[in-house]
Short mmCIF file of C-alpha atoms in Angstrom, two decimals:
data_model
loop_
_atom_site.label_atom_id
_atom_site.label_comp_id
_atom_site.label_asym_id
_atom_site.label_seq_id
_atom_site.Cartn_x
_atom_site.Cartn_y
_atom_site.Cartn_z
CA SER A 1 88.19 105.97 117.18
CA ALA A 2 84.75 107.50 116.86
CA GLU A 3 81.54 106.35 118.47
CA ILE A 4 78.45 107.95 117.00
CA SER A 5 75.68 106.39 119.07
CA ALA A 6 74.75 103.49 121.35
CA GLU A 7 74.44 100.00 119.92
CA GLY A 8 71.02 98.71 118.92
CA GLY A 9 69.17 95.50 118.10
CA GLY A 10 69.98 92.66 115.71
CA ARG A 11 67.79 92.65 112.59
CA ASP A 12 68.74 92.86 108.91
CA SER A 13 72.38 91.93 109.55
CA TRP A 14 75.05 92.08 106.84
CA ALA A 15 78.84 92.15 106.59
CA CYS A 16 81.50 93.46 104.23
CA VAL A 17 85.28 93.04 104.06
CA VAL A 18 87.24 95.93 102.53
CA LEU A 19 90.70 95.21 101.11
CA GLY A 20 93.11 98.08 100.54
CA ASP A 21 95.91 98.25 97.97
CA LEU A 22 96.89 94.63 97.37
CA HIS A 23 100.02 94.85 95.17
CA LEU A 24 100.05 91.06 95.01
CA ASN A 25 103.52 89.60 94.56
CA PRO A 26 103.29 86.17 92.87
CA GLY A 27 106.67 85.24 94.34
CA GLU A 28 105.66 85.97 97.93
CA MET A 29 102.00 85.17 98.51
CA THR A 30 102.30 83.76 102.03
CA PRO A 31 101.18 86.97 103.85
CA PHE A 32 98.23 87.30 101.50
CA TYR A 33 97.10 83.70 101.94
CA LYS A 34 97.42 84.05 105.72
CA ALA A 35 95.35 87.23 105.68
CA ARG A 36 92.72 85.54 103.53
CA ASP A 37 92.50 82.64 105.98
CA GLU A 38 92.08 85.12 108.84
CA ILE A 39 89.30 86.92 107.04
CA LYS A 40 87.50 83.71 106.06
CA ALA A 41 87.65 82.53 109.68
CA LEU A 42 86.30 85.89 110.78
CA LEU A 43 83.34 85.62 108.43
CA ASP A 44 82.61 82.15 109.86
CA THR A 45 82.92 83.08 113.54
CA GLN A 46 81.50 86.61 113.56
CA CYS A 47 78.79 86.29 110.93
CA GLY A 48 76.80 83.20 111.88
CA ASP A 49 73.55 85.17 111.69
CA VAL A 50 74.38 86.79 108.34
CA PRO A 51 72.84 85.16 105.23
CA ASP A 52 75.32 84.31 102.48
CA ASP A 53 73.77 86.82 100.09
CA ARG A 54 74.54 89.59 102.61
CA LYS A 55 78.28 88.88 102.89
CA PHE A 56 80.32 91.15 100.62
CA LEU A 57 83.94 91.86 99.77
CA VAL A 58 85.22 95.05 98.10
CA SER A 59 88.73 95.53 96.73
CA LEU A 60 89.96 99.13 96.47
CA GLY A 61 92.33 98.35 93.59
CA ASP A 62 96.08 98.51 92.93
CA LEU A 63 96.11 94.77 92.41
CA GLY A 64 99.61 93.94 91.18
CA ALA A 65 103.10 94.27 92.63
CA TYR A 66 105.34 97.01 91.29
CA GLY A 67 106.75 95.85 87.99
CA ILE A 68 103.67 93.88 86.90
CA ALA A 69 100.92 96.32 87.98
CA GLY A 70 98.28 96.96 85.34
CA THR A 71 99.11 93.85 83.31
CA THR A 72 96.93 90.92 82.35
CA GLU A 73 99.10 88.82 84.65
CA SER A 74 98.30 91.06 87.62
CA PHE A 75 94.58 90.91 86.87
CA GLU A 76 94.59 87.11 86.63
CA ASN A 77 96.60 86.78 89.85
CA ALA A 78 94.17 89.05 91.67
CA LYS A 79 91.13 87.28 90.26
CA ASN A 80 92.40 83.92 91.50
CA TYR A 81 93.25 85.38 94.89
CA LEU A 82 89.88 87.08 95.36
CA GLU A 83 87.94 84.01 94.24
CA GLY A 84 89.70 82.13 97.03
CA TYR A 85 87.60 84.02 99.57
CA GLY A 86 84.73 81.78 98.52
CA LEU A 87 82.03 84.44 98.26
CA PRO A 88 79.47 84.50 95.44
CA LYS A 89 80.77 86.36 92.40
CA ARG A 90 77.99 88.95 92.59
CA ASN A 91 79.06 89.79 96.16
CA MET A 92 82.69 90.51 95.27
CA ARG A 93 83.16 94.03 93.94
CA ILE A 94 86.23 95.90 92.77
CA VAL A 95 87.31 99.37 91.69
CA THR A 96 90.46 100.45 89.87
CA GLY A 97 93.47 102.05 91.51
CA ASN A 98 96.00 104.24 89.73
CA HIS A 99 98.48 101.37 89.32
CA ASP A 100 95.85 99.17 87.66
CA LEU A 101 96.21 101.20 84.46
CA GLU A 102 100.03 101.10 84.50
CA GLY A 103 100.50 98.24 82.04
CA MET A 104 102.51 100.48 79.73
CA GLU A 105 104.39 97.76 77.85
CA GLU A 106 101.33 95.57 77.26
CA PHE A 107 98.75 98.25 76.46
CA LYS A 108 99.28 101.38 74.35
CA THR A 109 96.32 103.37 75.68
CA ASP A 110 94.36 103.84 78.89
CA GLU A 111 91.27 102.63 77.08
CA GLU A 112 92.88 99.29 76.18
CA ASN A 113 94.25 98.85 79.70
CA PHE A 114 90.92 99.76 81.29
CA GLN A 115 89.00 97.39 79.04
CA ALA A 116 91.37 94.53 79.88
CA TRP A 117 90.68 95.16 83.59
CA ARG A 118 86.90 95.24 82.95
CA ASN A 119 87.08 91.99 80.97
CA ALA A 120 89.15 90.23 83.64
CA PHE A 121 86.61 90.96 86.38
CA ASP A 122 83.41 91.06 84.28
CA VAL A 123 82.73 94.65 85.34
CA ASP A 124 79.45 95.98 83.94
CA GLY A 125 79.92 99.69 84.61
CA GLU A 126 81.34 101.47 81.56
CA GLN A 127 83.50 103.64 83.81
CA GLY A 128 84.25 100.75 86.17
CA GLN A 129 81.66 101.89 88.70
CA PHE A 130 79.27 99.63 90.61
CA VAL A 131 76.18 99.81 92.77
CA ALA A 132 74.93 96.87 94.85
CA GLU A 133 71.83 96.80 97.00
CA ILE A 134 72.21 94.58 100.07
CA PRO A 135 69.18 92.23 99.97
CA GLY A 136 66.50 92.79 102.59
CA THR A 137 68.01 96.10 103.76
CA LYS A 138 68.12 99.73 102.73
CA CYS A 139 71.90 99.73 102.56
CA VAL A 140 73.65 100.27 99.23
CA LEU A 141 77.31 99.75 98.26
CA LEU A 142 78.66 102.10 95.58
CA GLY A 143 82.07 102.08 93.88
CA LEU A 144 83.96 104.64 91.76
CA SER A 145 86.92 103.78 89.49
CA THR A 146 89.80 105.80 88.08
CA GLU A 147 89.83 105.84 84.29
CA LYS A 148 93.16 107.45 83.32
CA PHE A 149 96.89 106.97 83.74
CA ARG A 150 98.85 107.84 80.60
CA SER A 151 96.47 110.65 79.64
CA ASN A 152 96.31 112.39 83.03
CA ILE A 153 97.32 116.04 82.64
CA TYR A 154 99.77 116.35 85.54
CA SER A 155 100.43 113.28 87.65
CA SER A 156 99.77 109.96 85.93
CA HIS A 157 98.87 108.62 89.39
CA GLU A 158 95.94 110.98 89.92
CA VAL A 159 92.76 109.01 90.63
CA PHE A 160 90.56 110.45 87.90
CA ILE A 161 86.75 110.27 87.96
CA SER A 162 85.19 111.42 84.70
CA GLU A 163 82.26 113.79 84.23
CA GLU A 164 80.14 110.83 83.14
CA GLN A 165 80.95 108.91 86.29
CA ILE A 166 80.26 111.96 88.49
CA GLU A 167 76.85 112.34 86.84
CA TRP A 168 76.16 108.65 87.46
CA PHE A 169 77.30 109.02 91.08
CA ASN A 170 74.95 111.92 91.76
CA ALA A 171 72.06 110.10 90.04
CA VAL A 172 72.57 107.06 92.30
CA LEU A 173 72.61 109.27 95.40
CA ASP A 174 69.32 110.85 94.25
CA ARG A 175 67.86 107.38 93.70
CA TYR A 176 68.50 106.36 97.32
CA PRO A 177 67.53 109.37 99.48
CA ALA A 178 67.86 109.56 103.25
CA LYS A 179 64.18 110.50 103.58
CA ASP A 180 63.33 106.98 102.36
CA GLY A 181 65.64 105.38 104.91
CA TYR A 182 68.60 104.56 102.65
CA ASN A 183 72.25 104.37 103.71
CA ILE A 184 75.02 104.44 101.09
CA ILE A 185 78.59 103.24 101.62
CA VAL A 186 81.05 104.49 98.97
CA PHE A 187 84.34 102.89 97.89
CA SER A 188 87.09 104.56 95.85
CA HIS A 189 90.83 104.10 95.60
CA ALA A 190 91.68 107.59 96.82
CA PRO A 191 89.54 109.73 99.15
CA PRO A 192 87.87 112.99 98.13
CA MET A 193 89.39 116.33 99.04
CA GLY A 194 87.87 117.55 102.30
CA SER A 195 87.67 114.06 103.79
CA GLY A 196 90.09 114.97 106.60
CA LEU A 197 92.09 111.73 106.32
CA ARG A 198 95.85 111.69 106.92
CA VAL A 199 97.81 112.21 103.69
CA LEU A 200 101.48 112.19 102.70
CA ASN A 201 102.31 115.81 101.87
CA GLY A 202 105.74 115.05 100.44
CA LEU A 203 104.41 112.40 98.06
CA HIS A 204 100.74 112.47 97.14
CA VAL A 205 99.93 116.14 97.83
CA LYS A 206 103.14 117.39 96.21
CA ASN A 207 102.46 115.30 93.10
CA THR A 208 98.75 116.24 92.81
CA CYS A 209 97.50 112.70 93.29
CA ALA A 210 96.27 112.67 96.91
CA TRP A 211 92.54 113.06 96.29
CA LEU A 212 89.97 112.20 93.65
CA ASN A 213 90.39 114.57 90.68
CA HIS A 214 93.14 116.38 92.60
CA ALA A 215 94.47 118.24 89.53
CA GLN A 216 91.09 118.94 87.93
CA ASN A 217 89.04 122.12 88.11
CA ASN A 218 87.46 123.09 91.41
CA ARG A 219 83.98 121.86 90.45
CA MET A 220 85.19 118.35 89.58
CA ARG A 221 87.56 118.17 92.53
CA ARG A 222 85.02 119.35 95.13
CA SER A 223 81.96 117.56 93.74
CA PHE A 224 82.42 114.57 96.07
CA TYR A 225 82.71 116.72 99.21
CA ARG A 226 79.57 118.61 98.20
CA ALA A 227 77.72 115.35 97.58
CA ALA A 228 78.64 114.09 101.05
CA ARG A 229 77.38 117.33 102.60
CA GLU A 230 74.16 117.45 100.59
CA HIS A 231 73.05 113.81 100.60
CA GLY A 232 72.14 112.65 104.09
CA SER A 233 72.15 109.03 102.95
CA LEU A 234 75.94 108.93 102.39
CA LEU A 235 76.91 107.14 105.59
CA ALA A 236 80.54 106.10 105.03
CA TRP A 237 83.33 106.35 102.45
CA PHE A 238 86.25 103.87 102.31
CA SER A 239 89.51 104.51 100.46
CA GLY A 240 93.11 103.29 100.37
CA HIS A 241 95.96 104.71 98.23
CA PHE A 242 98.19 106.02 101.04
CA HIS A 243 99.43 102.64 102.38
CA LEU A 244 98.91 103.95 105.92
CA ALA A 245 97.59 102.21 109.03
CA GLN A 246 94.04 102.40 110.29
CA ASP A 247 94.85 103.44 113.86
CA TYR A 248 96.02 107.02 113.37
CA GLU A 249 93.76 109.71 114.76
CA GLU A 250 92.99 110.81 111.19
CA SER A 251 92.33 107.27 109.92
CA ILE A 252 88.62 107.89 110.44
CA SER A 253 87.25 111.39 109.91
CA LEU A 254 83.68 112.62 110.41
CA LEU A 255 81.98 115.19 108.18
CA SER A 256 78.69 116.78 109.19
CA GLY A 257 76.09 117.15 106.47
CA ASN A 258 73.74 120.01 105.70
CA SER A 259 70.73 118.17 107.16
CA PRO A 260 70.33 117.85 110.95
CA GLY A 261 72.05 114.68 112.16
CA ALA A 262 73.59 113.86 108.77
CA LEU A 263 77.13 112.50 109.08
CA THR A 264 79.64 110.81 106.77
CA ALA A 265 82.55 108.75 108.14
CA PHE A 266 85.62 108.72 105.87
CA CYS A 267 87.76 105.65 106.58
CA GLN A 268 91.32 104.89 105.54
CA THR A 269 91.99 101.26 104.57
CA GLY A 270 95.46 99.79 105.05
CA VAL A 271 97.45 97.16 103.17
CA ILE A 272 98.09 93.43 103.59
CA GLY A 273 101.53 93.07 102.01
CA PRO A 274 104.68 93.74 104.10
CA ASP A 275 106.39 95.40 101.11
CA SER A 276 103.53 97.88 100.72
CA SER A 277 103.22 99.11 104.30
CA ARG A 278 104.72 102.48 105.16
CA ASP A 279 104.44 102.01 108.95
CA GLN A 280 104.77 98.25 109.57
CA ARG A 281 101.01 97.94 110.08
CA ARG A 282 99.14 95.50 107.83
CA GLN A 283 95.38 95.88 108.02
CA SER A 284 92.01 95.47 106.32
CA ARG A 285 88.54 96.72 107.20
CA PHE A 286 85.56 94.68 108.39
CA LEU A 287 82.04 96.15 108.41
CA ARG A 288 79.29 94.54 110.45
CA SER A 289 75.68 95.76 110.53
CA ASN A 290 72.96 94.55 112.85
CA GLY A 291 70.25 96.51 111.04
CA THR A 292 70.33 99.57 113.28
CA HIS A 293 74.07 100.33 113.42
CA LEU A 294 77.18 99.81 111.32
CA GLN A 295 80.32 98.75 113.19
CA VAL A 296 83.64 99.50 111.49
CA TYR A 297 86.46 97.18 112.61
CA SER A 298 90.17 96.95 111.93
CA ILE A 299 91.59 93.52 111.02
CA ASN A 300 95.22 93.58 112.14
CA HIS A 301 97.16 91.12 109.98
CA HIS A 302 100.45 92.11 111.63
CA HIS A 303 99.19 90.37 114.79
CA SER A 304 99.60 86.61 114.89
CA ASP A 305 95.88 85.99 115.34
CA GLY A 306 94.52 88.63 113.00
CA GLY A 307 93.93 90.95 115.95
CA LEU A 308 90.15 91.48 115.87
CA GLY A 309 88.30 91.61 119.19
CA ALA A 310 84.55 91.15 119.46
CA ASP A 311 84.01 94.67 120.83
CA GLU A 312 86.98 96.53 119.34
CA TYR A 313 85.11 98.48 116.68
CA MET A 314 86.69 101.78 115.63
CA ALA A 315 83.43 103.50 114.67
CA LEU A 316 79.75 102.87 115.34
CA LEU A 317 77.38 104.54 112.90
CA ARG A 318 73.62 104.76 113.25
CA LEU A 319 71.74 103.51 110.17
#
């Protein structure tokens, strides 16, 4: 765990649930429904002072079980599941994972597959990206989506962020500078190279699909690391992809920025489904801000009660 500073007051509160790779199995939804009930109860008990328009949920993609991933069926299943959390539609955000463009039998091209995903979730961003200002605060949620599967050069499972999306990303960071008091939280399926998070060398690194734009040229691959160093407003970055637990030493990694005091926390997000876990842990992330600090919690679905304690945050970040 990492504690960045002492806890502060209680103004401008907001909350966000982060779901890792879902891989929803229509034939075995019990663990997912139980996890959803745990999270909904958590939002009720822990967020009494948080206005409804400041409660968010972000899905990091990979929505369908192996065998149906990337299909219209997987998108519809996930849409129904996510709507069951009961949050306003504008407060539920989603990015693509590599498996979300794997509907090879239903769609001939990445473009068709990607458009079907956009249509299913009414995604405005042309590259599947999103930006959401949290009302009444200077906190901003930002999401990046992979756009290729069939047409990836090396590994089809590389999480590819296009030049256009990188330009958009940098423009959004410029729009919300640290000097004006902004804090940006980024969400992507895979983490950027240089994040320091635990990876699987024999799987993702070997197959050039561990990091964003892993197999691309150095400028495209390192652009996200440079952005984190250069933009003091980039407070935290959440990713999934590895199906690993949130309580390894390298499940949260801290990167110092170029400006004095600038820091970005990179945070691994686990999985809910028993068939997806690589270490028997089943976890999600819960973010809670009181206006001066952001607390990063682990929701432990493998515990009978969801496993979240009132003071068991894994990182405390100064806003």
